[in-house]
């Protein structure tokens, strides 16, 4: 999720185990800039569900003048994170893409999705290069010091392995675990587990860090890593796409809110919060979540700065 999450202190085994439990009550994603290509709506590079969602004037009134005059909501997006934002048949699609597209409609503008590296999204939003960003960006107390968030979903982490591999999240000392660079799994979760291993006199977990989720999956399938760790829906999608070559390990852990980041002090955060809430209240949010089989992580309301850790 570079990390905006604080490094773990040196602790004894008992306290480290407690620390892991606390830290794993986050869930994650990334942070830092650099757009590459444009997408969505008029630019024809993104795909969303046909929608009857229309502008709501009272909500659109909170959109900053510059965005309203431009007519577009510029969204930075790392598009390698299925099912939230990914490329299918040459178009950018996913749960986050559909949702932010309808949020923009409520605001009376068009969402313009711009491909960008996962690392750097928060900085780019804070600097005004993007109005907001996706996908699956965990709202944390540390990140709320950089940007404001509008929470819209909740998810946890899950591991996966090749069937028959004898590795578990709680028994991975000395093994190699694949992660996407700068995600929560990279910067906190696996690192915390590794510290527990070392404190217990065992070998540390070896992190294999990759730029894309496809590379993470390939590392496990080719035997370069014994397992992978990612956000639960991402792991589920990776397992489904593997054709039986991967299986999930244990259950989902460490649920935490995802949020749309907005530059601090901007009225856009209020506008987006009201727009997401409008989509929740009208049932459109549920339609999008069910389309992507993400009903389990639906939230009852949109909250500004709702970090739980």
CSV table of C-alpha atoms in Angstrom, one decimal:
chain,number,residue,atom,x,y,z
A,1,UNK,CA,0.0,0.0,0.0
A,2,UNK,CA,7.7,3.8,0.2
A,3,UNK,CA,5.2,2.6,2.9
A,4,UNK,CA,2.9,5.0,4.7
A,5,UNK,CA,2.6,2.4,7.4
A,6,UNK,CA,4.9,2.6,10.4
A,7,UNK,CA,7.8,0.0,10.8
A,8,UNK,CA,7.3,-2.5,13.5
A,9,UNK,CA,9.3,-1.9,16.7
A,10,UNK,CA,11.7,-4.5,18.2
A,11,UNK,CA,9.6,-6.7,20.5
A,12,UNK,CA,9.7,-10.1,22.2
A,13,UNK,CA,7.9,-13.0,20.6
A,14,UNK,CA,4.7,-12.5,22.7
A,15,UNK,CA,4.4,-8.9,22.0
A,16,UNK,CA,5.3,-9.4,18.3
A,17,UNK,CA,2.5,-11.9,18.0
A,18,UNK,CA,0.2,-9.3,19.4
A,19,UNK,CA,1.6,-6.7,17.1
A,20,UNK,CA,1.0,-8.9,14.1
A,21,UNK,CA,-2.6,-9.3,15.1
A,22,UNK,CA,-3.0,-5.6,15.4
A,23,UNK,CA,-1.2,-4.7,12.2
A,24,UNK,CA,-3.2,-7.4,10.3
A,25,UNK,CA,-6.3,-5.4,11.2
A,26,UNK,CA,-5.4,-3.2,8.3
A,27,UNK,CA,-5.6,-4.2,4.6
A,28,UNK,CA,-3.8,-3.0,1.8
A,29,UNK,CA,-2.7,-1.2,-1.0
A,30,UNK,CA,0.0,1.4,-2.0
A,31,UNK,CA,1.4,4.9,-2.5
A,32,UNK,CA,3.7,7.6,-5.0
A,33,UNK,CA,3.0,9.0,-9.1
A,34,UNK,CA,3.1,8.8,-12.9
A,35,UNK,CA,0.2,8.5,-15.3
A,36,UNK,CA,0.6,6.8,-18.6
A,37,UNK,CA,-2.6,6.5,-20.6
A,38,UNK,CA,-6.0,8.0,-20.5
A,39,UNK,CA,-9.3,6.1,-20.3
A,40,UNK,CA,-13.1,6.1,-19.7
A,41,UNK,CA,-16.2,7.6,-21.2
A,42,UNK,CA,-15.4,10.0,-24.1
A,43,UNK,CA,-11.9,8.7,-24.5
A,44,UNK,CA,-13.3,5.2,-25.0
A,45,UNK,CA,-10.6,3.3,-23.0
A,46,UNK,CA,-12.7,2.0,-20.2
A,47,UNK,CA,-15.8,-0.2,-19.9
A,48,UNK,CA,-18.6,0.2,-17.4
A,49,UNK,CA,-22.1,-1.1,-16.9
A,50,UNK,CA,-24.8,0.8,-18.7
A,51,UNK,CA,-26.3,3.1,-16.1
A,52,UNK,CA,-29.3,5.4,-15.7
A,53,UNK,CA,-27.5,7.3,-13.0
A,54,UNK,CA,-27.9,11.1,-13.4
A,55,UNK,CA,-26.5,14.2,-11.9
A,56,UNK,CA,-27.9,15.3,-8.5
A,57,UNK,CA,-27.7,19.1,-8.4
A,58,UNK,CA,-27.5,19.4,-4.7
A,59,UNK,CA,-24.5,17.1,-4.6
A,60,UNK,CA,-22.8,18.5,-7.7
A,61,UNK,CA,-22.9,21.9,-6.0
A,62,UNK,CA,-20.0,20.7,-3.8
A,63,UNK,CA,-17.7,19.9,-6.8
A,64,UNK,CA,-14.8,22.4,-7.0
A,65,UNK,CA,-15.2,24.9,-9.8
A,66,UNK,CA,-12.2,23.8,-11.7
A,67,UNK,CA,-13.5,20.2,-12.0
A,68,UNK,CA,-17.0,21.4,-12.8
A,69,UNK,CA,-15.7,23.7,-15.6
A,70,UNK,CA,-13.4,21.0,-17.0
A,71,UNK,CA,-16.3,18.5,-17.0
A,72,UNK,CA,-14.1,15.6,-16.0
A,73,UNK,CA,-13.1,13.8,-12.8
A,74,UNK,CA,-9.5,12.7,-13.4
A,75,UNK,CA,-8.9,9.3,-11.7
A,76,UNK,CA,-5.4,7.8,-11.4
A,77,UNK,CA,-5.7,4.0,-11.6
A,78,UNK,CA,-3.4,1.0,-11.4
A,79,UNK,CA,-5.2,-1.3,-13.7
A,80,UNK,CA,-3.6,-4.6,-12.8
A,81,UNK,CA,-5.8,-5.4,-9.8
A,82,UNK,CA,-8.7,-7.6,-10.8
A,83,UNK,CA,-11.6,-7.4,-9.9
A,84,UNK,CA,-11.3,-3.8,-8.9
A,85,UNK,CA,-9.5,-2.3,-12.0
A,86,UNK,CA,-8.1,-4.3,-14.9
A,87,UNK,CA,-8.0,-4.5,-18.6
A,88,UNK,CA,-10.3,-6.9,-20.4
A,89,UNK,CA,-10.8,-7.0,-24.2
A,90,UNK,CA,-8.7,-3.9,-24.5
A,91,UNK,CA,-10.9,-1.9,-22.1
A,92,UNK,CA,-10.4,-0.8,-18.5
A,93,UNK,CA,-13.1,-2.3,-16.3
A,94,UNK,CA,-13.8,-3.5,-12.7
A,95,UNK,CA,-15.8,-2.7,-9.6
A,96,UNK,CA,-13.9,0.5,-8.7
A,97,UNK,CA,-14.1,1.6,-12.3
A,98,UNK,CA,-17.9,1.1,-12.4
A,99,UNK,CA,-18.4,2.8,-9.1
A,100,UNK,CA,-16.2,5.9,-9.7
A,101,UNK,CA,-17.8,6.3,-13.1
A,102,UNK,CA,-21.3,6.5,-11.5
A,103,UNK,CA,-20.0,8.8,-8.8
A,104,UNK,CA,-18.8,11.1,-11.5
A,105,UNK,CA,-22.3,11.0,-13.1
A,106,UNK,CA,-23.9,12.0,-9.9
A,107,UNK,CA,-21.4,14.9,-9.7
A,108,UNK,CA,-22.4,16.0,-13.3
A,109,UNK,CA,-19.0,15.2,-14.8
A,110,UNK,CA,-17.4,12.3,-16.7
A,111,UNK,CA,-14.8,10.0,-15.1
A,112,UNK,CA,-11.5,10.1,-16.9
A,113,UNK,CA,-9.5,7.0,-15.9
A,114,UNK,CA,-5.7,7.5,-16.4
A,115,UNK,CA,-3.4,4.5,-16.0
A,116,UNK,CA,-0.8,5.1,-13.3
A,117,UNK,CA,1.7,3.0,-11.2
A,118,UNK,CA,0.3,1.7,-8.0
A,119,UNK,CA,3.1,3.4,-6.2
A,120,UNK,CA,2.6,7.1,-6.1
A,121,UNK,CA,-1.2,7.4,-6.3
A,122,UNK,CA,-1.6,9.1,-2.9
A,123,UNK,CA,1.1,11.6,-3.6
A,124,UNK,CA,-0.3,12.4,-7.0
A,125,UNK,CA,-3.8,13.0,-5.5
A,126,UNK,CA,-2.3,15.2,-2.8
A,127,UNK,CA,-0.4,17.2,-5.4
A,128,UNK,CA,-3.5,17.7,-7.6
A,129,UNK,CA,-2.3,15.6,-10.5
A,130,UNK,CA,-5.4,13.4,-10.0
A,131,UNK,CA,-8.7,14.3,-8.4
A,132,UNK,CA,-8.9,10.8,-6.9
A,133,UNK,CA,-7.5,7.4,-7.4
A,134,UNK,CA,-8.3,3.7,-7.5
A,135,UNK,CA,-8.3,0.7,-7.0
A,136,UNK,CA,-8.6,-0.8,-3.5
A,137,UNK,CA,-6.7,1.8,-1.6
A,138,UNK,CA,-6.9,1.1,2.1
A,139,UNK,CA,-7.9,4.0,4.3
A,140,UNK,CA,-5.4,4.2,7.2
A,141,UNK,CA,-4.7,6.8,9.9
A,142,UNK,CA,-1.2,7.4,8.4
A,143,UNK,CA,-2.6,8.0,5.0
A,144,UNK,CA,-5.2,10.4,6.3
A,145,UNK,CA,-2.4,12.7,7.1
A,146,UNK,CA,-1.7,13.0,3.4
A,147,UNK,CA,-5.2,12.9,1.8
A,148,UNK,CA,-8.8,12.6,2.9
A,149,UNK,CA,-10.7,9.4,2.1
A,150,UNK,CA,-14.3,8.5,1.3
A,151,UNK,CA,-14.7,4.8,2.3
A,152,UNK,CA,-16.8,2.7,-0.1
A,153,UNK,CA,-15.9,-1.0,0.5
A,154,UNK,CA,-14.2,-3.3,3.1
A,155,UNK,CA,-12.0,-6.3,2.4
A,156,UNK,CA,-9.3,-8.4,4.0
A,157,UNK,CA,-6.2,-10.4,2.9
A,158,UNK,CA,-5.8,-14.0,1.8
A,159,UNK,CA,-3.0,-16.3,0.7
A,160,UNK,CA,-2.9,-18.8,-2.1
A,161,UNK,CA,-0.6,-21.7,-3.1
A,162,UNK,CA,-0.2,-24.5,-5.6
A,163,UNK,CA,-2.3,-27.5,-4.4
A,164,UNK,CA,-0.2,-29.9,-2.4
A,165,UNK,CA,2.2,-27.2,-1.2
A,166,UNK,CA,2.7,-27.3,2.6
A,167,UNK,CA,2.7,-23.7,3.6
A,168,UNK,CA,0.3,-21.7,5.8
A,169,UNK,CA,0.3,-17.9,6.7
A,170,UNK,CA,1.2,-18.9,10.2
A,171,UNK,CA,3.9,-21.4,9.2
A,172,UNK,CA,5.9,-19.7,6.4
A,173,UNK,CA,9.3,-19.1,8.1
A,174,UNK,CA,12.2,-19.6,5.7
A,175,UNK,CA,9.8,-19.9,2.7
A,176,UNK,CA,9.3,-17.4,-0.2
A,177,UNK,CA,6.1,-15.5,-0.4
A,178,UNK,CA,5.2,-13.4,-3.5
A,179,UNK,CA,3.6,-10.0,-3.1
A,180,UNK,CA,2.9,-7.0,-5.2
A,181,UNK,CA,5.3,-4.1,-4.5
A,182,UNK,CA,4.2,-1.4,-2.1
A,183,UNK,CA,1.0,-3.1,-1.1
A,184,UNK,CA,0.1,-3.7,2.5
A,185,UNK,CA,1.1,-7.3,2.1
A,186,UNK,CA,4.6,-6.2,1.0
A,187,UNK,CA,5.2,-3.4,3.5
A,188,UNK,CA,3.5,-4.7,6.6
A,189,UNK,CA,1.8,-8.1,6.7
A,190,UNK,CA,4.5,-10.4,5.4
A,191,UNK,CA,7.2,-8.3,7.1
A,192,UNK,CA,5.4,-8.6,10.5
A,193,UNK,CA,5.1,-12.4,10.1
A,194,UNK,CA,8.8,-12.6,9.2
A,195,UNK,CA,9.8,-10.7,12.4
A,196,UNK,CA,7.9,-13.2,14.4
A,197,UNK,CA,9.9,-16.0,12.7
A,198,UNK,CA,13.2,-14.3,13.6
A,199,UNK,CA,12.1,-13.6,17.2
A,200,UNK,CA,11.3,-17.3,17.5
A,201,UNK,CA,14.8,-18.3,16.3
A,202,UNK,CA,13.6,-19.4,12.9
A,203,UNK,CA,14.5,-18.2,9.4
A,204,UNK,CA,12.8,-15.1,8.1
A,205,UNK,CA,10.2,-15.2,5.4
A,206,UNK,CA,11.7,-14.3,2.0
A,207,UNK,CA,9.6,-11.7,0.1
A,208,UNK,CA,9.5,-12.0,-3.7
A,209,UNK,CA,8.3,-8.5,-4.8
A,210,UNK,CA,6.7,-7.9,-8.2
A,211,UNK,CA,5.3,-4.9,-10.1
A,212,UNK,CA,2.1,-6.6,-11.2
A,213,UNK,CA,-0.3,-9.2,-9.8
A,214,UNK,CA,0.2,-11.4,-12.9
A,215,UNK,CA,3.9,-11.6,-12.0
A,216,UNK,CA,3.0,-12.5,-8.4
A,217,UNK,CA,0.8,-15.4,-9.7
A,218,UNK,CA,3.5,-16.5,-12.1
A,219,UNK,CA,6.1,-16.7,-9.4
A,220,UNK,CA,3.9,-19.2,-7.5
A,221,UNK,CA,3.0,-21.2,-10.5
A,222,UNK,CA,6.6,-21.6,-11.6
A,223,UNK,CA,7.8,-22.5,-8.2
A,224,UNK,CA,9.8,-19.3,-7.5
A,225,UNK,CA,7.5,-18.7,-4.5
A,226,UNK,CA,5.7,-21.1,-2.2
A,227,UNK,CA,2.6,-18.8,-1.8
A,228,UNK,CA,1.2,-15.4,-2.5
A,229,UNK,CA,-0.5,-12.8,-0.4
A,230,UNK,CA,-2.9,-10.2,-1.7
A,231,UNK,CA,-6.3,-8.6,-0.9
A,232,UNK,CA,-8.9,-11.4,-0.6
A,233,UNK,CA,-10.9,-10.6,-3.8
A,234,UNK,CA,-7.7,-10.3,-5.8
A,235,UNK,CA,-6.5,-13.6,-4.5
A,236,UNK,CA,-9.9,-15.1,-5.3
A,237,UNK,CA,-9.8,-13.7,-8.8
A,238,UNK,CA,-6.2,-15.0,-9.3
A,239,UNK,CA,-7.2,-18.5,-8.1
A,240,UNK,CA,-10.3,-18.6,-10.4
A,241,UNK,CA,-8.2,-17.5,-13.4
A,242,UNK,CA,-5.6,-20.2,-12.7
A,243,UNK,CA,-7.8,-23.1,-13.8
A,244,UNK,CA,-7.2,-25.1,-10.7
A,245,UNK,CA,-3.5,-24.5,-10.5
A,246,UNK,CA,-3.8,-22.4,-7.4
A,247,UNK,CA,-5.9,-22.7,-4.2
A,248,UNK,CA,-6.6,-20.3,-1.4
A,249,UNK,CA,-5.1,-20.9,2.0
A,250,UNK,CA,-7.1,-20.7,5.2
A,251,UNK,CA,-9.6,-17.9,5.5
A,252,UNK,CA,-9.7,-14.1,5.0
A,253,UNK,CA,-8.1,-12.0,7.7
A,254,UNK,CA,-7.6,-8.3,8.5
A,255,UNK,CA,-10.7,-6.6,7.0
A,256,UNK,CA,-10.3,-2.8,6.6
A,257,UNK,CA,-12.0,0.0,4.5
A,258,UNK,CA,-11.0,1.0,1.0
A,259,UNK,CA,-11.5,4.7,0.1
A,260,UNK,CA,-11.3,7.2,-2.7
A,261,UNK,CA,-8.5,9.6,-1.8
A,262,UNK,CA,-9.0,13.3,-2.2
A,263,UNK,CA,-6.6,16.2,-1.7
A,264,UNK,CA,-7.0,17.6,1.8
A,265,UNK,CA,-9.1,20.6,2.2
A,266,UNK,CA,-11.1,20.1,-1.0
A,267,UNK,CA,-14.9,20.2,-1.0
A,268,UNK,CA,-14.6,17.3,-3.5
A,269,UNK,CA,-14.4,14.9,-0.5
A,270,UNK,CA,-17.9,16.0,0.6
A,271,UNK,CA,-19.2,15.7,-3.0
A,272,UNK,CA,-17.8,12.2,-3.4
A,273,UNK,CA,-19.1,11.1,0.0
A,274,UNK,CA,-22.6,12.3,-0.9
A,275,UNK,CA,-22.4,10.7,-4.3
A,276,UNK,CA,-21.4,7.3,-2.9
A,277,UNK,CA,-24.1,7.5,-0.3
A,278,UNK,CA,-26.6,8.4,-3.0
A,279,UNK,CA,-25.6,5.3,-4.9
A,280,UNK,CA,-25.9,3.2,-1.8
A,281,UNK,CA,-29.4,4.6,-1.0
A,282,UNK,CA,-30.7,4.1,-4.5
A,283,UNK,CA,-29.5,0.5,-4.8
A,284,UNK,CA,-27.1,1.2,-7.6
A,285,UNK,CA,-24.0,0.5,-5.4
A,286,UNK,CA,-25.4,-3.0,-4.6
A,287,UNK,CA,-26.0,-3.7,-8.3
A,288,UNK,CA,-22.3,-2.9,-9.1
A,289,UNK,CA,-21.0,-5.0,-6.1
A,290,UNK,CA,-23.2,-8.0,-7.1
A,291,UNK,CA,-22.0,-7.7,-10.7
A,292,UNK,CA,-18.5,-8.2,-9.6
A,293,UNK,CA,-19.4,-10.8,-6.9
A,294,UNK,CA,-18.2,-8.4,-4.2
A,295,UNK,CA,-21.4,-8.3,-2.1
A,296,UNK,CA,-19.6,-9.6,1.0
A,297,UNK,CA,-17.6,-6.3,1.5
A,298,UNK,CA,-20.4,-3.8,0.9
A,299,UNK,CA,-20.6,-1.0,3.4
A,300,UNK,CA,-23.9,0.5,4.7
A,301,UNK,CA,-22.7,4.1,4.4
A,302,UNK,CA,-19.9,6.2,2.9
A,303,UNK,CA,-17.7,7.8,5.6
A,304,UNK,CA,-15.1,10.5,5.4
A,305,UNK,CA,-11.8,9.4,7.0
A,306,UNK,CA,-13.1,6.1,8.4
A,307,UNK,CA,-9.7,4.5,9.1
A,308,UNK,CA,-9.9,1.7,11.7
A,309,UNK,CA,-6.1,1.6,12.4
